[in-house]
Short mmCIF file of C-alpha atoms in Angstrom, two decimals:
data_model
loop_
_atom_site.label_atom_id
_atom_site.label_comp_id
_atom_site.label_asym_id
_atom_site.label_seq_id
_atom_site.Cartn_x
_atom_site.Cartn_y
_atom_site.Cartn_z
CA UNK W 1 -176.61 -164.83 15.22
CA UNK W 2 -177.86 -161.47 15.38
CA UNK W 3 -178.83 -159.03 12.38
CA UNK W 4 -177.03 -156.12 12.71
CA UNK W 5 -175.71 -153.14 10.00
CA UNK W 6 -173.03 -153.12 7.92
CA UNK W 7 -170.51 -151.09 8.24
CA UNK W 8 -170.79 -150.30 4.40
CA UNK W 9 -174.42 -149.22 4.99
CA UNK W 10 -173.52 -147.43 8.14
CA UNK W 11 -171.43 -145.64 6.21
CA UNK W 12 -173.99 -144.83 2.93
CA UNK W 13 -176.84 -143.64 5.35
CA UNK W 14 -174.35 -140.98 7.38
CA UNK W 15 -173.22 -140.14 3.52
CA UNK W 16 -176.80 -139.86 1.86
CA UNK W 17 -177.94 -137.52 5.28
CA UNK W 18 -174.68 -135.39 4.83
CA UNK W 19 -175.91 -134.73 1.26
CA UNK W 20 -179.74 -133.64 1.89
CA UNK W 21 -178.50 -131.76 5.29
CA UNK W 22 -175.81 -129.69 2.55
CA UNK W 23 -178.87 -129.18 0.13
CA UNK W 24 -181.09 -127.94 3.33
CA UNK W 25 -178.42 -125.48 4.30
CA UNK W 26 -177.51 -124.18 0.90
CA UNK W 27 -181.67 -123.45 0.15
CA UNK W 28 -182.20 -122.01 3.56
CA UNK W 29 -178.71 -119.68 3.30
CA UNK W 30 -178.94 -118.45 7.01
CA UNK W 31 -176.74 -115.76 6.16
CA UNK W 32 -179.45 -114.09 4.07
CA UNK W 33 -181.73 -114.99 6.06
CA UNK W 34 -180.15 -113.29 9.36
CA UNK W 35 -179.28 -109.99 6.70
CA UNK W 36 -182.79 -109.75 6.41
CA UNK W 37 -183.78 -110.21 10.15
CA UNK W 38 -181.27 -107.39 10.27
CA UNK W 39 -183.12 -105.56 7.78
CA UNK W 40 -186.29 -105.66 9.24
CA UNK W 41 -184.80 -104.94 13.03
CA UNK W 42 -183.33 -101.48 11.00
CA UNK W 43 -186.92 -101.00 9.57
CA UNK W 44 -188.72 -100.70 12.90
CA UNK W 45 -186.24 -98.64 14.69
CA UNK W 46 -186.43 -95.64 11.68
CA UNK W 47 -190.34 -96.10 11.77
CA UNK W 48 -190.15 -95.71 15.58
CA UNK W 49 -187.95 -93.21 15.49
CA UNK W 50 -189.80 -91.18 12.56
CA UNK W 51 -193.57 -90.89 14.04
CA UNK W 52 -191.38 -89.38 17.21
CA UNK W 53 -189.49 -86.86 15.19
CA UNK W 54 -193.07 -85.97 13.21
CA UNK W 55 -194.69 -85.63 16.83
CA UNK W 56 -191.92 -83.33 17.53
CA UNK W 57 -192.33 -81.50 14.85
CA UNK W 58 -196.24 -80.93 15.10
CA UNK W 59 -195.53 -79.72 18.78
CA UNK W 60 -192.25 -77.48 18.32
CA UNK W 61 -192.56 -76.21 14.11
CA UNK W 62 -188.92 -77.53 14.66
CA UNK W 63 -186.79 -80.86 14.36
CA UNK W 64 -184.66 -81.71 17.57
CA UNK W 65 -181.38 -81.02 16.45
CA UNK W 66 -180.15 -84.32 17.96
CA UNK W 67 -182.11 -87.70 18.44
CA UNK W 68 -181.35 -87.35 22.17
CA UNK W 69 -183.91 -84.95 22.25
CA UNK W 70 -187.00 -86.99 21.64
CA UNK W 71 -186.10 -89.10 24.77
CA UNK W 72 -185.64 -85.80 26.96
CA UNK W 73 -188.61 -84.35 26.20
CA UNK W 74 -191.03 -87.73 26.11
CA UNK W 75 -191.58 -88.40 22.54
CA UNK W 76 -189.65 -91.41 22.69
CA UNK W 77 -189.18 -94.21 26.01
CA UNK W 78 -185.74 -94.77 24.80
CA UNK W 79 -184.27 -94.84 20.98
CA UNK W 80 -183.93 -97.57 19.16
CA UNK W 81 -180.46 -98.84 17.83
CA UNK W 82 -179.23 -100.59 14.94
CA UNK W 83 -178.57 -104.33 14.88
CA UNK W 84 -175.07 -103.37 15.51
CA UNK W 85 -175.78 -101.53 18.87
CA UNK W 86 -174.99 -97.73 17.22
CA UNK W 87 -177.21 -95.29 16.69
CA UNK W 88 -179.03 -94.54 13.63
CA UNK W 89 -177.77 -91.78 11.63
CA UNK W 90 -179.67 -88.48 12.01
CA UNK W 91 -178.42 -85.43 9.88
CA UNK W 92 -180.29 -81.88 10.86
CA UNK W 93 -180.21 -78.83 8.56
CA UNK W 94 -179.21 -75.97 8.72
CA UNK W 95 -175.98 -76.89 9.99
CA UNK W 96 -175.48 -75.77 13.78
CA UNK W 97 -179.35 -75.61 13.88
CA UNK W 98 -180.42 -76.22 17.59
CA UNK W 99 -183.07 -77.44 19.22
CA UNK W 100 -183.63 -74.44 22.03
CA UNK W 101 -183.66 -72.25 18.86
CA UNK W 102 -186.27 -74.23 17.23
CA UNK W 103 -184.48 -73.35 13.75
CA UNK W 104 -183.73 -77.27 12.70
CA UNK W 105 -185.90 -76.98 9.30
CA UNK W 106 -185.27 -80.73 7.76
CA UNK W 107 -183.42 -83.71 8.37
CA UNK W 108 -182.62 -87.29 7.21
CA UNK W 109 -182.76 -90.64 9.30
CA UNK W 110 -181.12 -93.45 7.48
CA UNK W 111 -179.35 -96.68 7.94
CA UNK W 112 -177.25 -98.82 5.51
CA UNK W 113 -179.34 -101.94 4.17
CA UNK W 114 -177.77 -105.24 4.27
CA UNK W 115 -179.56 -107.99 2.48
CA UNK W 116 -178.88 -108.41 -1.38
CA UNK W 117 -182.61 -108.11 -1.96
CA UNK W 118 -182.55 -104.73 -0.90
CA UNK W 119 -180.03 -103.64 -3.44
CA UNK W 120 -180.34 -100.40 -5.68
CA UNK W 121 -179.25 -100.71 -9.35
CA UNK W 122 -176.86 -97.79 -8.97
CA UNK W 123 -175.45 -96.77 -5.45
CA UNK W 124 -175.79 -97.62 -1.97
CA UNK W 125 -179.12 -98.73 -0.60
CA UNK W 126 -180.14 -97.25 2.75
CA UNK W 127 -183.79 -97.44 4.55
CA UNK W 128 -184.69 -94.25 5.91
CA UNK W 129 -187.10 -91.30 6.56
CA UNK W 130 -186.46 -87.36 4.96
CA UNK W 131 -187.95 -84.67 6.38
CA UNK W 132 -188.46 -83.07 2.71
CA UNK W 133 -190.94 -85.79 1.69
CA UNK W 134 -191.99 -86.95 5.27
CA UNK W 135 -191.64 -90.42 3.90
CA UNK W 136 -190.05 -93.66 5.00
CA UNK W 137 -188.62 -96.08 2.51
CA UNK W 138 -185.32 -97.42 0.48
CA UNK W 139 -183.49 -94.58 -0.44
CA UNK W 140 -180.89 -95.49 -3.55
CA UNK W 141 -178.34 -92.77 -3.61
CA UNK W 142 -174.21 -92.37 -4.78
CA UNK W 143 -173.38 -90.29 -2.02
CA UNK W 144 -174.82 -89.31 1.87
CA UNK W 145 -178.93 -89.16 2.20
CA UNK W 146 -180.01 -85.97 2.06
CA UNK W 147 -183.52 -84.61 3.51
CA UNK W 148 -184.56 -83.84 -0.01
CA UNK W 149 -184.06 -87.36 -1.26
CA UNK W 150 -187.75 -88.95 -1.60
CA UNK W 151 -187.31 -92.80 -0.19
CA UNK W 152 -189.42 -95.27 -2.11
CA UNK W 153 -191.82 -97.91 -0.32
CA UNK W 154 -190.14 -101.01 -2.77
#
């Protein structure tokens, strides 16, 4: 007669690797994780973006007045884009500043953080670069960035 399993035991092994797979999955939290991959993705694209709107600026004394710019006149081979395929979000001031007039005096690159780690105690937590402080870094504010928020390297 031949030794073969149980059905019983069958049945206990596919239960006991159910269990540890369920702990694996609830330590690892691949949502989190794939926030943060998110995160970081949002990360390069400002720092990219920045050190071609400060190259701009040494070169012109003025801030493109739209990120299209950098592209169109070589500072950048293409711009990045968020993990969500859209653009980041680039606010020039003065308002109706333009880039012919070189008259664009500060700005504010930002995106909208993701992961729970990145969270500010009060308000929204972006990642982004201000023209005011020439900084990158989390910026924690209640309402829109604004180039004389100073983003902090946390």
């Amino acid at each position: 007669m031949k030794k073969a399993f149980t059905l019983v035991e069958l049945l206990v092994v596919i239960a006991v690797i159910g269990v540890l797979a369920a702990v694996v999955l609830v330590d690892i939290n691949p949502a989190k994780k794939l926030a943060q991959a998110r995160d970081a993705q949002r990360k390069s694209g400002i720092q990219q973006i920045s050190t071609g709107l400060s190259t701009y600026y040494t070169q012109k004394t003025s801030y493109p007045a739209a990120l299209a710019d950098l592209v169109t006149q070589n500072e950048l081979k293409n711009l990045p884009k968020t993990p969500s395929c859209t653009y980041f979000i680039y606010i020039v001031n003065p308002t109706g500043c333009t880039s012919a007039n070189k008259d664009c005096t500060g700005g504010v690159l930002y995106d909208t953080f993701e992961s729970p780690n990145n969270a500010c105690a009060t308000g929204q937590s972006y990642w982004g670069w201000t023209a005011g402080s020439g900084a990158i870094g989390k910026i924690c504010t209640t309402g829109t960035p604004a180039s004389s928020d100073v983003p902090t390297t946390d």
